Amino acid sequence: NAGVTQTPKFQVLKTGQSMTLQCAQDMNHEYMSWYRQDPGMGLRLIHYSVGAGITDQGEVPNGYNVSRSTTEDFPLRLLSAAPSQTSVYFCASSYVLRLGTEAFFGQGTRLTVV
Amino acid sequence: KNEVEQSPQNLTAQEGEFITINCSYSVGISALHWLQQHPGGGIVSLFMLSSGKKKHGRLIATINIQEKHSSLHITASHPRDSAVYICAVRRSTDKLIFGTGTRLQVFP
């Protein structure tokens, strides 16, 4: 029962580098989402997906791309890292509300862009 | 004004005290979540509520839909309860809107 697996746990990037944060869930959840957590602010939605092949932008999508080729995986790509993207990132998954479920979160990725 | 407001922002307590954390929201919701985050750790779901009250061990969560308010209570608090407690509301679109969290420290 792995739940939501998010990798890596820590990452340091140089400005301009690209990278992919991985997120996988084994609960057959339709809804997956990425958030960033910054000091003094609530988690903010970056991108989300309601099923394979369907993605949409959240509150703070600029500088990030996502894809959802399978139900299980929802990677987040940083195209050209900037210091403003230094943050803690969380992936989450759940069933859509009609099935009524808790939200499950990954362990987080602490990203530093220098 | 944030759509989800939590109070207090910081809370300290002595072991054994009864603790209440409040959450008010200003939007229509289909459910409300209480989450727990330990320092350097991930986020764990404690409760999902759409009405009434839920209890799990020493934790109790209540929601008043008419007043757009929820409370999380911890009875007989313990140092291991020290964490950040986050309120999040779920919209009909399944999107979550998060409060900024309440940092709780329980001292022996």
PDB file of N, CA, C and O in Angstrom, chain B residues 64-91:
ATOM      1  N   ASN B  64     -20.048  23.516  10.786  1.00  0.00           N
ATOM      2  CA  ASN B  64     -21.352  24.171  10.725  1.00  0.00           C
ATOM      3  C   ASN B  64     -21.457  24.792   9.344  1.00  0.00           C
ATOM      4  O   ASN B  64     -20.861  25.831   9.078  1.00  0.00           O
ATOM      5  N   ILE B  65     -22.199  24.141   8.465  1.00  0.00           N
ATOM      6  CA  ILE B  65     -22.288  24.583   7.073  1.00  0.00           C
ATOM      7  C   ILE B  65     -22.940  25.964   6.978  1.00  0.00           C
ATOM      8  O   ILE B  65     -22.521  26.802   6.176  1.00  0.00           O
ATOM      9  N   GLN B  66     -23.968  26.191   7.781  1.00  0.00           N
ATOM     10  CA  GLN B  66     -24.683  27.481   7.714  1.00  0.00           C
ATOM     11  C   GLN B  66     -23.760  28.632   8.095  1.00  0.00           C
ATOM     12  O   GLN B  66     -23.790  29.693   7.483  1.00  0.00           O
ATOM     13  N   GLU B  67     -22.924  28.415   9.126  1.00  0.00           N
ATOM     14  CA  GLU B  67     -22.023  29.474   9.584  1.00  0.00           C
ATOM     15  C   GLU B  67     -20.692  29.444   8.856  1.00  0.00           C
ATOM     16  O   GLU B  67     -19.833  30.302   9.100  1.00  0.00           O
ATOM     17  N   LYS B  68     -20.458  28.471   7.986  1.00  0.00           N
ATOM     18  CA  LYS B  68     -19.206  28.333   7.239  1.00  0.00           C
ATOM     19  C   LYS B  68     -18.024  28.316   8.203  1.00  0.00           C
ATOM     20  O   LYS B  68     -17.060  29.099   8.069  1.00  0.00           O
ATOM     21  N   HIS B  69     -18.077  27.396   9.129  1.00  0.00           N
ATOM     22  CA  HIS B  69     -17.071  27.333  10.184  1.00  0.00           C
ATOM     23  C   HIS B  69     -16.847  25.873  10.585  1.00  0.00           C
ATOM     24  O   HIS B  69     -17.792  25.076  10.654  1.00  0.00           O
ATOM     25  N   SER B  70     -15.582  25.574  10.849  1.00  0.00           N
ATOM     26  CA  SER B  70     -15.222  24.244  11.331  1.00  0.00           C
ATOM     27  C   SER B  70     -14.217  24.392  12.460  1.00  0.00           C
ATOM     28  O   SER B  70     -13.459  25.367  12.518  1.00  0.00           O
ATOM     29  N   SER B  71     -14.234  23.431  13.369  1.00  0.00           N
ATOM     30  CA  SER B  71     -13.259  23.407  14.451  1.00  0.00           C
ATOM     31  C   SER B  71     -12.624  22.032  14.538  1.00  0.00           C
ATOM     32  O   SER B  71     -13.268  21.013  14.277  1.00  0.00           O
ATOM     33  N   LEU B  72     -11.348  22.037  14.914  1.00  0.00           N
ATOM     34  CA  LEU B  72     -10.628  20.809  15.215  1.00  0.00           C
ATOM     35  C   LEU B  72     -10.253  20.865  16.683  1.00  0.00           C
ATOM     36  O   LEU B  72      -9.632  21.835  17.133  1.00  0.00           O
ATOM     37  N   HIS B  73     -10.664  19.857  17.427  1.00  0.00           N
ATOM     38  CA  HIS B  73     -10.360  19.791  18.845  1.00  0.00           C
ATOM     39  C   HIS B  73      -9.399  18.633  19.113  1.00  0.00           C
ATOM     40  O   HIS B  73      -9.528  17.554  18.503  1.00  0.00           O
ATOM     41  N   ILE B  74      -8.470  18.865  20.022  1.00  0.00           N
ATOM     42  CA  ILE B  74      -7.582  17.811  20.485  1.00  0.00           C
ATOM     43  C   ILE B  74      -7.762  17.709  21.994  1.00  0.00           C
ATOM     44  O   ILE B  74      -7.538  18.689  22.725  1.00  0.00           O
ATOM     45  N   THR B  75      -8.202  16.557  22.451  1.00  0.00           N
ATOM     46  CA  THR B  75      -8.357  16.359  23.889  1.00  0.00           C
ATOM     47  C   THR B  75      -7.084  15.737  24.455  1.00  0.00           C
ATOM     48  O   THR B  75      -6.381  14.996  23.753  1.00  0.00           O
ATOM     49  N   ALA B  76      -6.770  16.074  25.709  1.00  0.00           N
ATOM     50  CA  ALA B  76      -5.602  15.513  26.395  1.00  0.00           C
ATOM     51  C   ALA B  76      -4.367  15.587  25.503  1.00  0.00           C
ATOM     52  O   ALA B  76      -3.742  14.574  25.176  1.00  0.00           O
ATOM     53  N   SER B  77      -4.008  16.811  25.115  1.00  0.00           N
ATOM     54  CA  SER B  77      -2.922  17.001  24.157  1.00  0.00           C
ATOM     55  C   SER B  77      -1.601  16.406  24.662  1.00  0.00           C
ATOM     56  O   SER B  77      -1.346  16.308  25.873  1.00  0.00           O
ATOM     57  N   HIS B  78      -0.765  16.030  23.694  1.00  0.00           N
ATOM     58  CA  HIS B  78       0.502  15.358  23.967  1.00  0.00           C
ATOM     59  C   HIS B  78       1.570  15.998  23.098  1.00  0.00           C
ATOM     60  O   HIS B  78       1.267  16.475  22.007  1.00  0.00           O
ATOM     61  N   PRO B  79       2.832  15.993  23.549  1.00  0.00           N
ATOM     62  CA  PRO B  79       3.887  16.584  22.705  1.00  0.00           C
ATOM     63  C   PRO B  79       3.932  16.037  21.282  1.00  0.00           C
ATOM     64  O   PRO B  79       4.291  16.756  20.357  1.00  0.00           O
ATOM     65  N   ARG B  80       3.539  14.783  21.083  1.00  0.00           N
ATOM     66  CA  ARG B  80       3.557  14.242  19.713  1.00  0.00           C
ATOM     67  C   ARG B  80       2.474  14.862  18.821  1.00  0.00           C
ATOM     68  O   ARG B  80       2.482  14.654  17.608  1.00  0.00           O
ATOM     69  N   ASP B  81       1.554  15.609  19.421  1.00  0.00           N
ATOM     70  CA  ASP B  81       0.556  16.334  18.617  1.00  0.00           C
ATOM     71  C   ASP B  81       1.144  17.598  17.991  1.00  0.00           C
ATOM     72  O   ASP B  81       0.482  18.259  17.180  1.00  0.00           O
ATOM     73  N   SER B  82       2.361  17.968  18.391  1.00  0.00           N
ATOM     74  CA  SER B  82       2.994  19.168  17.844  1.00  0.00           C
ATOM     75  C   SER B  82       3.163  19.020  16.340  1.00  0.00           C
ATOM     76  O   SER B  82       3.783  18.064  15.863  1.00  0.00           O
ATOM     77  N   ALA B  83       2.584  19.946  15.609  1.00  0.00           N
ATOM     78  CA  ALA B  83       2.564  19.869  14.140  1.00  0.00           C
ATOM     79  C   ALA B  83       1.877  21.120  13.630  1.00  0.00           C
ATOM     80  O   ALA B  83       1.407  21.959  14.406  1.00  0.00           O
ATOM     81  N   VAL B  84       1.816  21.235  12.320  1.00  0.00           N
ATOM     82  CA  VAL B  84       0.988  22.273  11.689  1.00  0.00           C
ATOM     83  C   VAL B  84      -0.314  21.612  11.247  1.00  0.00           C
ATOM     84  O   VAL B  84      -0.300  20.565  10.594  1.00  0.00           O
ATOM     85  N   TYR B  85      -1.408  22.222  11.624  1.00  0.00           N
ATOM     86  CA  TYR B  85      -2.735  21.712  11.258  1.00  0.00           C
ATOM     87  C   TYR B  85      -3.335  22.633  10.198  1.00  0.00           C
ATOM     88  O   TYR B  85      -3.377  23.848  10.372  1.00  0.00           O
ATOM     89  N   ILE B  86      -3.744  22.027   9.109  1.00  0.00           N
ATOM     90  CA  ILE B  86      -4.186  22.779   7.931  1.00  0.00           C
ATOM     91  C   ILE B  86      -5.642  22.451   7.634  1.00  0.00           C
ATOM     92  O   ILE B  86      -6.026  21.279   7.599  1.00  0.00           O
ATOM     93  N   CYS B  87      -6.417  23.492   7.420  1.00  0.00           N
ATOM     94  CA  CYS B  87      -7.812  23.354   6.984  1.00  0.00           C
ATOM     95  C   CYS B  87      -7.840  23.569   5.474  1.00  0.00           C
ATOM     96  O   CYS B  87      -7.181  24.487   4.960  1.00  0.00           O
ATOM     97  N   ALA B  88      -8.562  22.740   4.769  1.00  0.00           N
ATOM     98  CA  ALA B  88      -8.704  22.904   3.326  1.00  0.00           C
ATOM     99  C   ALA B  88     -10.152  22.640   2.945  1.00  0.00           C
ATOM    100  O   ALA B  88     -10.765  21.708   3.458  1.00  0.00           O
ATOM    101  N   VAL B  89     -10.696  23.470   2.057  1.00  0.00           N
ATOM    102  CA  VAL B  89     -12.068  23.258   1.607  1.00  0.00           C
ATOM    103  C   VAL B  89     -12.042  22.736   0.184  1.00  0.00           C
ATOM    104  O   VAL B  89     -11.218  23.128  -0.632  1.00  0.00           O
ATOM    105  N   ARG B  90     -12.972  21.830  -0.090  1.00  0.00           N
ATOM    106  CA  ARG B  90     -13.072  21.250  -1.427  1.00  0.00           C
ATOM    107  C   ARG B  90     -14.247  21.886  -2.152  1.00  0.00           C
ATOM    108  O   ARG B  90     -15.367  21.874  -1.633  1.00  0.00           O
ATOM    109  N   ARG B  91     -13.969  22.454  -3.311  1.00  0.00           N
ATOM    110  CA  ARG B  91     -15.035  23.029  -4.127  1.00  0.00           C
ATOM    111  C   ARG B  91     -15.731  21.929  -4.925  1.00  0.00           C
ATOM    112  O   ARG B  91     -15.258  20.800  -4.992  1.00  0.00           O
TER     113      ARG B  91
END
